[in-house]
Amino acid sequence: MAVERRVERRMAATRERLASAALALFTKQGIYDTTVEEVTEAADVGKGTFYQHFPSKTAIIRHLLHEGFDELLNQCRREVRSVATARERVERLLGAQFRFFGKRRDLLILFHQVRGLIKLQPKDARFLQKEYERYIHFLATELTTSFEGRRYTEETIRQMACAMAGFVTGYLSYLVILGLKTDRATELDISTRIFLEGVVERTQ
Amino acid sequence: MAVERRVERRMAATRERLASAALALFTKQGIYDTTVEEVTEAADVGKGTFYQHFPSKTAIIRHLLHEGFDELLNQCRREVRSVATARERVERLLGAQFRFFGKRRDLLILFHQVRGLIKLQPKDARFLQKEYERYIHFLATELTTSFEGRRYTEETIRQMACAMAGFVTGYLSYLVILGLKTDRATELDISTRIFLEGVVERTQ
Amino acid sequence: MAVERRVERRMAATRERLASAALALFTKQGIYDTTVEEVTEAADVGKGTFYQHFPSKTAIIRHLLHEGFDELLNQCRREVRSVATARERVERLLGAQFRFFGKRRDLLILFHQVRGLIKLQPKDARFLQKEYERYIHFLATELTTSFEGRRYTEETIRQMACAMAGFVTGYLSYLVILGLKTDRATELDISTRIFLEGVVERTQ
Amino acid sequence: MAVERRVERRMAATRERLASAALALFTKQGIYDTTVEEVTEAADVGKGTFYQHFPSKTAIIRHLLHEGFDELLNQCRREVRSVATARERVERLLGAQFRFFGKRRDLLILFHQVRGLIKLQPKDARFLQKEYERYIHFLATELTTSFEGRRYTEETIRQMACAMAGFVTGYLSYLVILGLKTDRATELDISTRIFLEGVVERTQ
DNA sequence: TATGAATGAGTGTTCATTCAT
DNA sequence: AATGAATGAACACTCATTCAT
């Protein structure tokens, strides 16, 4: 009935508030330096409520990571969709990632942090790794489509994907660390062109 | 006298054992999931001995980071030294980094982890940031020398440096996360060429 | 609602158990030689519970001190109230203190111990000092009222207050240290009369 | 031979430096907040040297206490010696103590602090107690001589001694705590006369 | 379902003491 | 005799998680 509906909606809202409070705090103070209580306070709920929505602190990290990658991949898919040329496809792919992280510094930082957390429970580590694999796998698939003419091995393609993801997130996270602004024009334009400068001719 | 010499050497050895035990554990289990006691056990000394050599856990991280960047920069300097062409210079720079991190996965992971640790004590955060700035500053200086013909702004140069550092460490850390091997041949060759593939023509 | 009431009462009870366990242990073993865990064990709660009620070990000392002086001053106020003669007023004041500490050896010892703890955090030291000042200030006020005829300077009055407080607590703490019993009769009677004996004539 | 002599003298000097450094630090920062290392640093010797002169930290406290009481009692004996009247004798006794502690605030504070330290090792507690007993016993003996006319019980005399010691040290320590100056004129005069004011007539 | 009091394992750090030189 | 590096027991405090209401 309607009552159940409303309850459901309220729960979903609470869960969402918890998730976004956690994301904000994790990226501002670091995952380890954010306590569950800080999260619940920021979300304006009782401490116990956290465990009604997430079985553990690790679980919310997983949730955030999963949702985050979903958003990233969706944005990429949207931008790449219905692009004819292979070359343009790759450019769009790169551009989409830059644009996404430009708007979502929080996810940039979260992804970076979590990548530095191997251990946790082995079980969790596995799960987290899967998310990054999903990212890389997506890129690899796109690259395969784009480069179908040139017969790269699967491994080569996967390395290309790593290079691409690594470049985007690595570059941006250095900018963040140094406190450099990247504002205006497409980040892609500025960054890649500059970076490539020194190695371009070599590959020609 | 000879006695003092020997004592000094023994202390230096202990300190070194602590540092390398810490580095190994930090990169295997994560900084936060490694206790000081685990470090001292691995170094085969008493727990209190740790604090005879480092004032705090944070201090050993700083030490490791500092030494690590020293090694990295020295290797780069060595390889770039007495290279005539600007282009070759840039290539060597990139290559040096790849080679360094290829041998020092531990430092790759350490640098990555620490970059994700904004908070700590503000004082520590500042110190840590300084190390990354040192790295970027070094690259920027090299790039300035290499590109002296083309009048880039200082900011552009700095972004180039970020892009370079970000690419190298980002790429490699994705390889590590996915458990991909990077086998034989110069990592530079494989990676950059592949990565550039999709954007090369665009910059021509 | 009734539920909240009950919870509140239970918490207050726990807090009280912690406070009184702490007081007992502090006065039996010394503040420094009593661990927080011993306190919680004596109060029959988990270790963490301590910190739900007091932010630190120092905080409980402050609490105990504050409450203790409250009790002392209230007892004095009660006994001095509605006493006509100035002389009787002073006697009652002295008597009230003796009677109080006679019953509260624990507070006698606590006050003594804490007085010997200058350092702590400067911030704490200030707070603790304030409590003793409150005590002395109270006595000084009473003495001012009692001696309003004779125009003593404020400083003199304050010294009188110190002398009074010092005598009472100093005397009693020596009795405690030596393990002397102070038996029946009003402690005031026995002690002051004896002490004064040697100096009386001189002041005449 | 002369060499041994010189060595002996140097050792004694070191021991003395340690003792006085300890006394200064104990009274400035508190016994518990002073580390053995701080003491040795202040005495300008190596940390290990401490244990060449005192078997433990507790031992140096005992030493300080013992020496301190020796000085106090000697001063009293000196001042009381060859005083005819009983009354004057008591006054001198009181005066000697005030004068002593007026010059030796450090010992005042040390005695106060240690009195608040019951526990330690039971064995130590016993030893420390003995020192205070020595003090009280000395006063009691003097009082007995002074009051030999009036047949007080031994217990009463002992209580008188406690009252006297308690008054002197209690009064002064309150002055110290409140940061009141007591400078000029004999402390005895000021303090006792004032204090007694309220109770004098009663005892007449 | 929401709450927050209770819990206790776990951590960084201190410091008196020992002992090889 | 003097030293200071090494030691490890001890301690205050934190925090994810549980559970009674």
mmCIF file of C-alpha atoms in Angstrom, chain A:
data_model
loop_
_atom_site.group_PDB
_atom_site.id
_atom_site.type_symbol
_atom_site.label_atom_id
_atom_site.label_comp_id
_atom_site.label_asym_id
_atom_site.label_seq_id
_atom_site.Cartn_x
_atom_site.Cartn_y
_atom_site.Cartn_z
ATOM 1 C CA MET A 1 0.000 0.000 0.000
ATOM 2 C CA ALA A 2 0.878 3.668 -0.045
ATOM 3 C CA VAL A 3 2.346 3.522 3.421
ATOM 4 C CA GLU A 4 4.901 0.936 2.453
ATOM 5 C CA ARG A 5 5.772 2.979 -0.558
ATOM 6 C CA ARG A 6 6.466 6.025 1.529
ATOM 7 C CA VAL A 7 8.559 4.066 4.007
ATOM 8 C CA GLU A 8 10.555 2.588 1.191
ATOM 9 C CA ARG A 9 11.159 5.995 -0.278
ATOM 10 C CA ARG A 10 12.248 7.431 3.040
ATOM 11 C CA MET A 11 14.702 4.570 3.566
ATOM 12 C CA ALA A 12 16.131 5.042 0.137
ATOM 13 C CA ALA A 13 16.586 8.710 0.886
ATOM 14 C CA THR A 14 18.398 7.970 4.136
ATOM 15 C CA ARG A 15 20.632 5.493 2.397
ATOM 16 C CA GLU A 16 21.414 8.092 -0.194
ATOM 17 C CA ARG A 17 22.206 10.714 2.442
ATOM 18 C CA LEU A 18 24.556 8.289 4.134
ATOM 19 C CA ALA A 19 26.279 7.467 0.902
ATOM 20 C CA SER A 20 26.834 11.026 -0.129
ATOM 21 C CA ALA A 21 27.949 12.088 3.347
ATOM 22 C CA ALA A 22 30.430 9.235 3.317
ATOM 23 C CA LEU A 23 31.743 10.154 -0.103
ATOM 24 C CA ALA A 24 32.214 13.771 0.895
ATOM 25 C CA LEU A 25 34.026 12.887 4.115
ATOM 26 C CA PHE A 26 36.116 10.122 2.606
ATOM 27 C CA THR A 27 37.431 12.441 -0.039
ATOM 28 C CA LYS A 28 38.002 15.310 2.345
ATOM 29 C CA GLN A 29 39.627 13.479 5.239
ATOM 30 C CA GLY A 30 40.544 10.124 3.901
ATOM 31 C CA ILE A 31 38.705 6.853 4.387
ATOM 32 C CA TYR A 32 40.665 5.796 7.447
ATOM 33 C CA ASP A 33 40.333 9.129 9.093
ATOM 34 C CA THR A 34 36.590 9.214 8.722
ATOM 35 C CA THR A 35 34.594 7.413 11.370
ATOM 36 C CA VAL A 36 31.232 5.861 10.898
ATOM 37 C CA GLU A 37 29.916 8.280 13.463
ATOM 38 C CA GLU A 38 31.092 11.278 11.488
ATOM 39 C CA VAL A 39 29.228 9.904 8.519
ATOM 40 C CA THR A 40 26.004 9.442 10.441
ATOM 41 C CA GLU A 41 26.300 12.872 11.962
ATOM 42 C CA ALA A 42 26.767 14.434 8.561
ATOM 43 C CA ALA A 43 23.789 12.464 7.316
ATOM 44 C CA ASP A 44 21.866 13.550 10.369
ATOM 45 C CA VAL A 45 20.868 10.105 11.520
ATOM 46 C CA GLY A 46 21.695 8.011 14.533
ATOM 47 C CA LYS A 47 24.875 5.971 14.592
ATOM 48 C CA GLY A 48 23.028 2.683 14.617
ATOM 49 C CA THR A 49 21.088 3.630 11.522
ATOM 50 C CA PHE A 50 24.219 3.228 9.470
ATOM 51 C CA TYR A 51 24.131 -0.512 10.016
ATOM 52 C CA GLN A 52 20.534 -0.683 8.950
ATOM 53 C CA HIS A 53 21.623 0.389 5.508
ATOM 54 C CA PHE A 54 25.125 -0.970 5.150
ATOM 55 C CA PRO A 55 26.472 -4.067 6.842
ATOM 56 C CA SER A 56 29.884 -2.492 7.458
ATOM 57 C CA LYS A 57 32.121 0.424 6.720
ATOM 58 C CA THR A 58 33.781 -1.556 3.997
ATOM 59 C CA ALA A 59 30.392 -2.164 2.455
ATOM 60 C CA ILE A 60 29.732 1.504 1.936
ATOM 61 C CA ILE A 61 33.090 1.885 0.260
ATOM 62 C CA ARG A 62 32.145 -0.908 -2.080
ATOM 63 C CA HIS A 63 28.818 0.725 -2.720
ATOM 64 C CA LEU A 64 30.401 4.077 -3.455
ATOM 65 C CA LEU A 65 32.960 2.520 -5.726
ATOM 66 C CA HIS A 66 30.368 0.553 -7.596
ATOM 67 C CA GLU A 67 28.045 3.474 -8.085
ATOM 68 C CA GLY A 68 30.943 5.683 -8.992
ATOM 69 C CA PHE A 69 32.199 3.410 -11.712
ATOM 70 C CA ASP A 70 28.659 2.996 -12.964
ATOM 71 C CA GLU A 71 28.372 6.713 -13.399
ATOM 72 C CA LEU A 72 31.739 6.958 -15.054
ATOM 73 C CA LEU A 73 31.073 4.152 -17.483
ATOM 74 C CA ASN A 74 27.615 5.426 -18.296
ATOM 75 C CA GLN A 75 28.957 8.848 -19.079
ATOM 76 C CA CYS A 76 31.556 7.308 -21.340
ATOM 77 C CA ARG A 77 29.001 5.114 -23.065
ATOM 78 C CA ARG A 78 26.735 8.069 -23.649
ATOM 79 C CA GLU A 79 29.485 10.116 -25.226
ATOM 80 C CA VAL A 80 30.901 7.367 -27.356
ATOM 81 C CA ARG A 81 27.549 6.138 -28.625
ATOM 82 C CA SER A 82 26.928 6.692 -32.336
ATOM 83 C CA VAL A 83 30.361 7.898 -33.219
ATOM 84 C CA ALA A 84 31.429 6.747 -36.627
ATOM 85 C CA THR A 85 35.201 7.020 -36.944
ATOM 86 C CA ALA A 86 37.380 4.845 -34.811
ATOM 87 C CA ARG A 87 39.736 7.704 -34.154
ATOM 88 C CA GLU A 88 37.018 9.987 -32.984
ATOM 89 C CA ARG A 89 35.758 7.195 -30.774
ATOM 90 C CA VAL A 90 39.027 7.012 -28.904
ATOM 91 C CA GLU A 91 39.206 10.734 -28.550
ATOM 92 C CA ARG A 92 35.696 10.861 -27.198
ATOM 93 C CA LEU A 93 36.498 8.115 -24.760
ATOM 94 C CA LEU A 94 39.436 10.030 -23.394
ATOM 95 C CA GLY A 95 37.458 13.231 -23.350
ATOM 96 C CA ALA A 96 34.567 11.664 -21.507
ATOM 97 C CA GLN A 97 36.797 10.516 -18.712
ATOM 98 C CA PHE A 98 38.393 13.894 -18.354
ATOM 99 C CA ARG A 99 35.080 15.608 -18.335
ATOM 100 C CA PHE A 100 33.694 13.166 -15.802
ATOM 101 C CA PHE A 101 36.534 13.506 -13.323
ATOM 102 C CA GLY A 102 36.625 17.225 -13.889
ATOM 103 C CA LYS A 103 33.154 17.371 -12.436
ATOM 104 C CA ARG A 104 33.651 14.580 -9.928
ATOM 105 C CA ARG A 105 36.880 15.308 -8.126
ATOM 106 C CA ASP A 106 35.416 13.377 -5.210
ATOM 107 C CA LEU A 107 35.257 10.178 -7.216
ATOM 108 C CA LEU A 108 38.708 10.820 -8.608
ATOM 109 C CA ILE A 109 40.047 10.928 -5.080
ATOM 110 C CA LEU A 110 37.967 8.016 -3.895
ATOM 111 C CA PHE A 111 39.136 5.798 -6.743
ATOM 112 C CA HIS A 112 42.696 6.835 -6.067
ATOM 113 C CA GLN A 113 42.477 6.127 -2.371
ATOM 114 C CA VAL A 114 40.842 2.775 -2.713
ATOM 115 C CA ARG A 115 43.366 1.665 -5.267
ATOM 116 C CA GLY A 116 45.953 2.134 -2.520
ATOM 117 C CA LEU A 117 44.100 -0.211 -0.231
ATOM 118 C CA ILE A 118 45.038 -3.688 -1.183
ATOM 119 C CA LYS A 119 44.540 -5.575 2.040
ATOM 120 C CA LEU A 120 41.312 -5.017 3.938
ATOM 121 C CA GLN A 121 39.701 -8.422 4.168
ATOM 122 C CA PRO A 122 41.003 -10.494 1.285
ATOM 123 C CA LYS A 123 37.363 -10.914 0.379
ATOM 124 C CA ASP A 124 36.917 -7.147 0.156
ATOM 125 C CA ALA A 125 40.104 -6.716 -1.794
ATOM 126 C CA ARG A 126 38.753 -9.072 -4.399
ATOM 127 C CA PHE A 127 35.536 -7.151 -4.676
ATOM 128 C CA LEU A 128 37.296 -3.834 -4.989
ATOM 129 C CA GLN A 129 39.658 -5.167 -7.592
ATOM 130 C CA LYS A 130 36.680 -6.329 -9.605
ATOM 131 C CA GLU A 131 35.495 -2.751 -9.902
ATOM 132 C CA TYR A 132 38.747 -1.555 -11.363
ATOM 133 C CA GLU A 133 38.733 -4.526 -13.681
ATOM 134 C CA ARG A 134 35.292 -3.526 -14.819
ATOM 135 C CA TYR A 135 36.638 -0.092 -15.691
ATOM 136 C CA ILE A 136 39.605 -1.433 -17.555
ATOM 137 C CA HIS A 137 37.508 -4.062 -19.250
ATOM 138 C CA PHE A 138 35.123 -1.420 -20.494
ATOM 139 C CA LEU A 139 37.939 0.650 -21.926
ATOM 140 C CA ALA A 140 39.473 -2.413 -23.475
ATOM 141 C CA THR A 141 36.220 -3.286 -25.190
ATOM 142 C CA GLU A 142 35.919 0.190 -26.589
ATOM 143 C CA LEU A 143 39.483 0.143 -27.806
ATOM 144 C CA THR A 144 38.948 -3.211 -29.436
ATOM 145 C CA THR A 145 36.040 -1.823 -31.384
ATOM 146 C CA SER A 146 38.020 1.230 -32.347
ATOM 147 C CA PHE A 147 41.101 -0.585 -33.422
ATOM 148 C CA GLU A 148 39.521 -3.579 -34.982
ATOM 149 C CA GLY A 149 41.512 -3.041 -38.114
ATOM 150 C CA ARG A 150 44.892 -3.460 -36.510
ATOM 151 C CA ARG A 151 45.151 -6.853 -34.942
ATOM 152 C CA TYR A 152 46.380 -6.166 -31.480
ATOM 153 C CA THR A 153 46.589 -9.013 -29.051
ATOM 154 C CA GLU A 154 44.125 -8.989 -26.204
ATOM 155 C CA GLU A 155 46.937 -8.303 -23.795
ATOM 156 C CA THR A 156 48.117 -5.336 -25.743
ATOM 157 C CA ILE A 157 44.634 -3.926 -25.743
ATOM 158 C CA ARG A 158 44.379 -4.398 -22.008
ATOM 159 C CA GLN A 159 47.636 -2.557 -21.561
ATOM 160 C CA MET A 160 46.335 0.249 -23.699
ATOM 161 C CA ALA A 161 43.322 0.466 -21.439
ATOM 162 C CA CYS A 162 45.537 0.613 -18.371
ATOM 163 C CA ALA A 163 47.599 3.307 -19.965
ATOM 164 C CA MET A 164 44.531 5.328 -20.756
ATOM 165 C CA ALA A 165 42.929 5.010 -17.310
ATOM 166 C CA GLY A 166 46.256 5.517 -15.633
ATOM 167 C CA PHE A 167 46.989 8.607 -17.606
ATOM 168 C CA VAL A 168 43.655 10.263 -16.956
ATOM 169 C CA THR A 169 43.461 9.570 -13.237
ATOM 170 C CA GLY A 170 47.181 9.918 -12.629
ATOM 171 C CA TYR A 171 47.417 13.242 -14.389
ATOM 172 C CA LEU A 172 44.396 14.667 -12.651
ATOM 173 C CA SER A 173 45.400 13.473 -9.239
ATOM 174 C CA TYR A 174 48.751 15.197 -9.572
ATOM 175 C CA LEU A 175 46.969 18.380 -10.452
ATOM 176 C CA VAL A 176 44.840 17.964 -7.333
ATOM 177 C CA ILE A 177 47.812 17.260 -5.116
ATOM 178 C CA LEU A 178 49.695 20.301 -6.336
ATOM 179 C CA GLY A 179 46.632 22.448 -6.100
ATOM 180 C CA LEU A 180 46.783 23.371 -9.770
ATOM 181 C CA LYS A 181 43.614 24.552 -11.425
ATOM 182 C CA THR A 182 42.614 23.074 -14.747
ATOM 183 C CA ASP A 183 39.443 24.946 -15.331
ATOM 184 C CA ARG A 184 38.447 26.222 -18.713
ATOM 185 C CA ALA A 185 38.881 24.391 -21.991
ATOM 186 C CA THR A 186 38.491 20.694 -22.395
ATOM 187 C CA GLU A 187 40.996 19.103 -20.119
ATOM 188 C CA LEU A 188 41.725 16.644 -22.828
ATOM 189 C CA ASP A 189 42.976 19.282 -25.187
ATOM 190 C CA ILE A 190 45.349 20.913 -22.799
ATOM 191 C CA SER A 191 46.752 17.854 -21.235
ATOM 192 C CA THR A 192 47.200 15.308 -23.947
ATOM 193 C CA ARG A 193 48.564 17.660 -26.507
ATOM 194 C CA ILE A 194 51.128 18.912 -24.037
ATOM 195 C CA PHE A 195 52.050 15.507 -22.801
ATOM 196 C CA LEU A 196 52.394 14.034 -26.214
ATOM 197 C CA GLU A 197 54.583 16.792 -27.476
ATOM 198 C CA GLY A 198 57.775 15.106 -26.478
ATOM 199 C CA VAL A 199 57.003 11.660 -27.781
ATOM 200 C CA VAL A 200 54.928 12.300 -30.768
ATOM 201 C CA GLU A 201 57.495 12.460 -33.438
ATOM 202 C CA ARG A 202 59.036 9.309 -32.220
ATOM 203 C CA THR A 203 55.922 7.334 -32.926
ATOM 204 C CA GLN A 204 55.505 8.681 -36.381
#
